[in-house]
Coordinates of C-alpha atoms in Angstrom, one line a residue:
M1 CA 4.9 269.8 -155.6
S2 CA 3.8 266.3 -155.2
D3 CA 5.5 263.2 -154.1
P4 CA 9.0 265.3 -154.0
D5 CA 12.9 264.0 -153.8
I6 CA 14.2 265.0 -150.2
S7 CA 18.2 265.4 -149.7
V8 CA 18.9 264.9 -146.5
V9 CA 21.8 267.3 -145.0
I10 CA 23.7 266.1 -141.4
C11 CA 26.7 268.5 -140.6
V12 CA 29.0 266.9 -138.0
Y13 CA 32.6 268.5 -136.7
T14 CA 34.1 265.6 -134.1
E15 CA 34.8 262.3 -134.1
D16 CA 33.0 261.7 -130.4
R17 CA 30.1 262.2 -132.3
W18 CA 30.7 259.1 -133.8
E19 CA 28.0 256.7 -133.6
D20 CA 25.3 259.1 -133.3
I21 CA 26.7 260.2 -136.7
L22 CA 25.7 256.2 -138.2
A23 CA 22.8 255.5 -136.0
A24 CA 21.3 259.1 -137.3
V25 CA 22.0 258.3 -141.2
A26 CA 21.3 255.0 -140.8
S27 CA 17.5 256.5 -139.1
V28 CA 17.8 258.5 -142.5
R29 CA 18.1 255.3 -144.8
T30 CA 15.3 253.2 -142.9
Q31 CA 12.6 255.9 -143.5
S32 CA 9.8 254.5 -145.1
Y33 CA 9.5 257.3 -147.8
P34 CA 12.8 256.9 -149.3
A35 CA 15.9 259.9 -149.0
L36 CA 17.2 260.7 -152.6
E37 CA 20.4 260.8 -151.0
T38 CA 22.3 261.5 -147.3
L39 CA 24.0 264.5 -147.5
L40 CA 27.2 265.0 -144.3
V41 CA 29.1 268.1 -144.0
V42 CA 33.0 267.4 -142.3
D43 CA 33.0 271.0 -140.8
H44 CA 36.9 271.3 -140.3
N45 CA 38.5 267.8 -139.3
A46 CA 40.2 266.2 -141.8
A47 CA 40.3 263.0 -139.7
L48 CA 36.9 263.0 -139.6
L49 CA 36.2 264.1 -143.5
D50 CA 38.6 260.8 -143.7
R51 CA 36.9 258.3 -141.7
L52 CA 33.5 258.5 -142.9
T53 CA 34.6 259.3 -146.3
R54 CA 36.1 255.5 -146.6
E55 CA 32.8 255.0 -144.0
Y56 CA 30.4 255.6 -147.1
K57 CA 33.2 255.1 -149.6
E58 CA 30.4 251.9 -150.8
V59 CA 27.5 253.8 -150.3
R60 CA 25.9 254.9 -153.0
E61 CA 23.0 257.2 -151.4
V62 CA 25.3 258.5 -149.6
R63 CA 27.7 261.8 -150.0
V64 CA 30.7 262.8 -148.1
F65 CA 31.7 266.7 -148.3
A66 CA 34.7 269.3 -146.3
N67 CA 32.6 272.4 -145.5
A68 CA 33.6 274.7 -148.2
G69 CA 32.9 278.1 -146.3
P70 CA 34.4 279.0 -142.7
R71 CA 33.8 276.8 -139.1
G72 CA 30.1 276.8 -137.8
L73 CA 26.7 274.9 -138.6
S74 CA 25.4 277.9 -141.1
A75 CA 28.5 277.4 -143.7
G76 CA 28.0 273.5 -143.4
R77 CA 24.1 273.9 -144.2
N78 CA 25.0 276.1 -147.0
T79 CA 28.2 273.6 -148.3
G80 CA 25.0 270.6 -148.5
I81 CA 22.7 272.8 -149.7
A82 CA 24.8 273.5 -153.2
A83 CA 26.0 270.1 -153.1
A84 CA 21.8 268.1 -153.3
H85 CA 20.4 267.3 -155.8
G86 CA 16.4 267.2 -154.2
E87 CA 13.7 269.0 -154.8
V88 CA 13.5 269.3 -151.4
I89 CA 16.3 269.7 -148.6
A90 CA 15.7 268.5 -145.6
F91 CA 18.6 269.0 -142.1
L92 CA 19.1 266.0 -138.9
D93 CA 20.8 266.9 -136.2
D94 CA 24.2 264.7 -136.1
D95 CA 23.3 263.4 -132.7
A96 CA 19.5 262.7 -133.3
V97 CA 17.7 259.5 -134.7
A98 CA 14.2 260.3 -137.0
E99 CA 11.7 258.3 -136.6
R100 CA 10.5 256.0 -140.0
D101 CA 7.6 258.2 -140.7
W102 CA 9.6 261.2 -141.0
L103 CA 10.7 262.2 -144.3
R104 CA 6.9 261.1 -145.1
H105 CA 5.0 263.9 -143.6
F106 CA 7.7 266.1 -143.9
A107 CA 6.4 265.3 -147.7
A108 CA 3.7 265.9 -147.8
A109 CA 2.8 268.9 -146.9
Y110 CA 5.0 270.6 -149.7
A111 CA 2.0 268.5 -152.3
D112 CA 0.6 272.4 -151.4
P113 CA 3.3 274.9 -154.0
R114 CA 3.3 278.4 -151.0
V115 CA 4.9 275.7 -148.4
M116 CA 8.2 277.0 -148.5
A117 CA 9.2 275.5 -144.9
V118 CA 8.1 271.9 -143.0
G119 CA 9.9 271.4 -139.8
G120 CA 9.1 268.8 -136.8
R121 CA 9.0 267.4 -133.2
T122 CA 12.1 266.9 -131.3
V123 CA 11.8 264.7 -127.9
P124 CA 14.7 264.6 -125.8
I125 CA 16.5 261.5 -125.2
W126 CA 18.5 262.6 -121.5
A127 CA 21.7 261.0 -121.2
S128 CA 21.2 260.7 -117.0
G129 CA 17.5 258.6 -118.8
R130 CA 14.6 261.0 -117.5
R131 CA 14.5 264.9 -117.4
P132 CA 15.7 266.2 -114.3
A133 CA 13.2 267.4 -111.7
W134 CA 14.3 271.1 -111.7
F135 CA 14.6 271.5 -115.9
P136 CA 11.7 273.1 -117.1
Q137 CA 9.7 272.4 -120.7
E138 CA 9.3 275.1 -121.2
F139 CA 13.1 275.8 -122.0
D140 CA 14.0 272.4 -124.0
W141 CA 15.1 275.2 -127.0
V142 CA 18.0 275.0 -125.0
V143 CA 18.9 271.3 -125.8
G144 CA 17.9 272.2 -129.2
C145 CA 13.8 269.9 -128.7
T146 CA 11.0 270.8 -129.1
Y147 CA 9.8 272.9 -126.9
K148 CA 6.2 274.3 -124.3
G149 CA 4.8 277.0 -126.3
I150 CA 5.0 275.3 -129.8
P151 CA 0.8 274.7 -130.8
A152 CA 0.5 271.1 -131.4
G153 CA -0.6 268.9 -135.0
L154 CA 0.3 270.7 -138.0
V155 CA 0.2 274.2 -137.6
R156 CA 1.7 277.9 -139.7
V157 CA 5.0 279.0 -137.9
R158 CA 7.1 282.0 -138.2
N159 CA 10.5 279.5 -138.0
V160 CA 10.8 276.3 -137.9
L161 CA 14.2 275.2 -136.0
G162 CA 17.2 273.7 -137.7
G163 CA 17.5 270.6 -136.0
N164 CA 14.9 269.1 -137.9
A165 CA 13.8 271.0 -140.6
S166 CA 13.5 270.4 -144.2
F167 CA 12.6 273.3 -147.0
R168 CA 12.0 273.8 -151.0
R169 CA 15.3 274.7 -152.6
S170 CA 13.9 277.4 -154.4
A171 CA 13.9 279.2 -150.7
F172 CA 17.6 279.3 -151.6
D173 CA 17.1 280.9 -154.5
A174 CA 14.4 282.7 -153.0
A175 CA 16.6 284.1 -149.9
G176 CA 19.7 282.5 -150.0
G177 CA 21.6 280.9 -147.7
F178 CA 22.1 280.7 -143.5
A179 CA 24.2 283.6 -141.8
T180 CA 27.0 282.4 -141.4
G181 CA 28.7 285.0 -137.9
I182 CA 24.5 283.6 -136.4
G183 CA 25.0 280.2 -135.7
R184 CA 26.9 276.8 -133.9
D185 CA 30.8 276.8 -134.1
G186 CA 31.9 273.0 -132.7
D187 CA 32.0 273.3 -128.5
K188 CA 32.0 277.2 -129.1
R189 CA 29.5 278.8 -128.2
P190 CA 26.4 277.6 -128.1
L191 CA 24.9 280.8 -130.2
G192 CA 21.3 279.7 -132.7
C193 CA 19.0 281.4 -133.9
E194 CA 19.8 281.2 -137.5
E195 CA 17.0 279.7 -139.0
T196 CA 14.8 281.5 -137.2
E197 CA 17.4 284.5 -139.8
L198 CA 16.3 282.6 -143.1
C199 CA 12.6 281.9 -142.3
I200 CA 11.9 285.5 -141.8
R201 CA 14.3 286.9 -144.7
L202 CA 12.4 283.8 -146.6
S203 CA 8.8 285.2 -145.9
R204 CA 10.1 289.0 -146.7
A205 CA 10.9 287.3 -150.1
R206 CA 8.2 285.3 -150.5
P207 CA 5.3 287.1 -148.2
D208 CA 2.8 284.5 -149.2
A209 CA 5.2 281.6 -148.4
V210 CA 4.4 278.5 -145.4
L211 CA 6.4 277.9 -143.1
L212 CA 5.0 274.5 -140.9
I213 CA 5.4 272.2 -137.8
D214 CA 4.6 268.8 -138.1
D215 CA 4.0 267.4 -135.1
R216 CA 4.5 263.9 -136.7
A217 CA 7.8 264.6 -138.6
V218 CA 10.2 262.9 -134.8
I219 CA 13.4 263.1 -134.5
H220 CA 15.3 262.0 -131.0
H221 CA 17.3 264.0 -130.0
R222 CA 20.6 263.0 -128.0
V223 CA 20.8 265.4 -124.5
P224 CA 24.4 264.3 -123.2
E225 CA 24.6 264.2 -119.4
A226 CA 26.8 268.4 -119.0
R227 CA 23.8 270.0 -120.4
E228 CA 21.5 268.4 -117.9
H229 CA 23.5 271.4 -115.1
F230 CA 22.0 274.6 -114.8
G231 CA 25.5 275.7 -115.9
Y232 CA 24.5 274.7 -119.2
F233 CA 21.4 276.6 -119.4
R234 CA 22.0 279.6 -118.0
T235 CA 25.4 279.4 -120.8
R236 CA 22.8 278.7 -123.7
A237 CA 20.5 281.3 -122.1
Y238 CA 22.4 284.2 -122.3
A239 CA 23.8 282.9 -125.7
E240 CA 20.0 282.9 -127.0
G241 CA 20.3 286.5 -126.3
L242 CA 23.1 287.5 -127.9
S243 CA 21.9 285.7 -130.9
K244 CA 18.5 287.3 -130.7
A245 CA 19.8 290.6 -131.3
L246 CA 21.6 289.2 -133.9
V247 CA 18.6 288.7 -135.2
A248 CA 17.3 291.9 -135.0
R249 CA 19.5 293.9 -136.3
S250 CA 18.8 291.7 -140.1
V251 CA 15.1 291.2 -139.9
G252 CA 14.7 294.8 -137.3
A253 CA 12.8 293.9 -133.6
D254 CA 9.4 293.8 -134.9
K255 CA 9.5 290.3 -136.6
G256 CA 12.7 289.6 -135.0
L257 CA 11.2 289.6 -131.3
E258 CA 7.7 289.1 -132.5
S259 CA 6.7 285.4 -130.9
E260 CA 9.5 285.5 -128.4
R261 CA 7.5 288.7 -127.2
R262 CA 4.1 285.7 -127.2
Y263 CA 6.3 283.2 -125.9
A264 CA 7.2 285.4 -122.9
T265 CA 4.0 286.9 -122.0
R266 CA 2.0 283.8 -122.2
V267 CA 3.6 281.2 -122.0
L268 CA 6.5 281.4 -119.1
P269 CA 4.3 283.1 -116.8
S270 CA 1.8 279.9 -117.1
G271 CA 5.5 277.8 -116.7
V272 CA 5.8 279.7 -113.7
A273 CA 2.1 279.1 -111.8
R274 CA 2.6 275.8 -112.8
G275 CA 5.7 276.1 -110.9
L276 CA 5.2 277.6 -107.3
R277 CA 1.7 275.5 -107.9
D278 CA 2.9 271.8 -107.9
A279 CA 5.8 273.8 -104.8
A280 CA 2.9 273.4 -102.7
L281 CA 1.9 270.9 -103.8
A282 CA 5.0 269.1 -102.3
R283 CA 6.0 267.9 -105.8
P284 CA 9.3 267.0 -106.6
G285 CA 11.2 269.9 -108.6
G286 CA 8.4 272.7 -108.9
A287 CA 10.1 275.4 -107.2
G288 CA 13.2 274.5 -109.2
R289 CA 11.5 274.9 -112.5
A290 CA 9.4 278.1 -111.5
G291 CA 13.1 280.0 -110.8
A292 CA 15.2 277.4 -113.8
I293 CA 12.3 279.8 -116.0
V294 CA 13.3 283.6 -114.1
A295 CA 16.5 282.3 -114.7
G296 CA 16.2 281.6 -118.1
V297 CA 14.5 285.0 -118.0
L298 CA 16.6 287.1 -117.1
T299 CA 19.9 285.8 -118.9
A300 CA 18.7 285.4 -121.4
A301 CA 17.2 288.7 -121.8
G302 CA 20.7 289.9 -120.4
G303 CA 22.3 287.9 -123.2
Y304 CA 19.8 290.4 -125.7
V305 CA 21.1 293.2 -123.8
V306 CA 24.9 293.0 -124.6
G307 CA 24.4 291.1 -127.7
T308 CA 22.5 294.7 -128.8
V309 CA 26.4 297.1 -127.8
R310 CA 28.3 294.6 -129.8
A311 CA 26.0 294.7 -132.5
R312 CA 25.4 298.6 -132.2
R313 CA 29.5 299.0 -131.7
G314 CA 30.6 296.7 -134.3
G315 CA 32.1 293.9 -132.6
A316 CA 29.3 290.9 -134.0
T317 CA 28.9 290.8 -137.7
F318 CA 27.4 288.2 -139.4
S319 CA 26.5 287.5 -143.5
V320 CA 24.3 286.8 -145.8
V321 CA 25.7 284.1 -148.8
E322 CA 24.1 283.4 -152.1
V323 CA 24.6 278.8 -152.7
E324 CA 25.8 278.6 -155.3
G325 CA 24.5 275.2 -157.1
D326 CA 27.7 271.7 -156.8
R327 CA 26.2 269.3 -157.2
D328 CA 28.8 266.9 -159.1
G329 CA 30.8 266.2 -156.1

């Protein structure tokens, strides 16, 4: 498929991010490869829904919808998928801006009909103006960004990262939509991994599917000051463990933890070694980075154990929904 039409879905939930939302939409509207449309899906916030509807009422290529499912990011994305007209559906975080050629790089990859999903590189914009000295790049996934350990270039991957990703529409026809009960729900505990579960499910439904990351498809993601502290780091790592337990329950631990094993046995030990070396050379933050990696691993492991026990007792649930088209909204 050459030159596919691309719909961009941006899920939003709070007026606190008003300026960020406008910036995200503006970055889509100025792409070198024009989007067919931008869909703003509002997660159960009537005031924000009304405000955005008024803001874009004269802009034909921007459409505003209410989340038609339960609260949370997964249902919001499913609402966007159902309403989108594009052959490819891309997702952009509401507190991120895309570089001008973001969609161009996505579109190029879909020239290969085997390609079912393409992700990009997400770069943090730290509220303080610089990365905290103790914060390891290996854990940039904590703040929704591309982390050290993902191969550079155009590479085949198990899963894309949801805040900067695209899927061929037929991927959802084959595998269904995002599972609810795994992903984020506003400002509640920052769960995730819904895109991981979907991608593994897609690969099972379509064994010939190719999933890629192209690190030239770049977005810049805001990291608020509250997320620059160790308390958030620890909370997010614990939530990741909980989420991974749900993913393993859905698709099995073998596939659900395949990439994580390499990350834990190769990438993280190298990060600890670099941190300790920097500490020995009196470089700022070296010991802190090594300690944060160890703490992050242990905290995520604890979350995984708790999540696994809950899942076995039936205390954690999620569901996969079929995405039905509703493109006239």
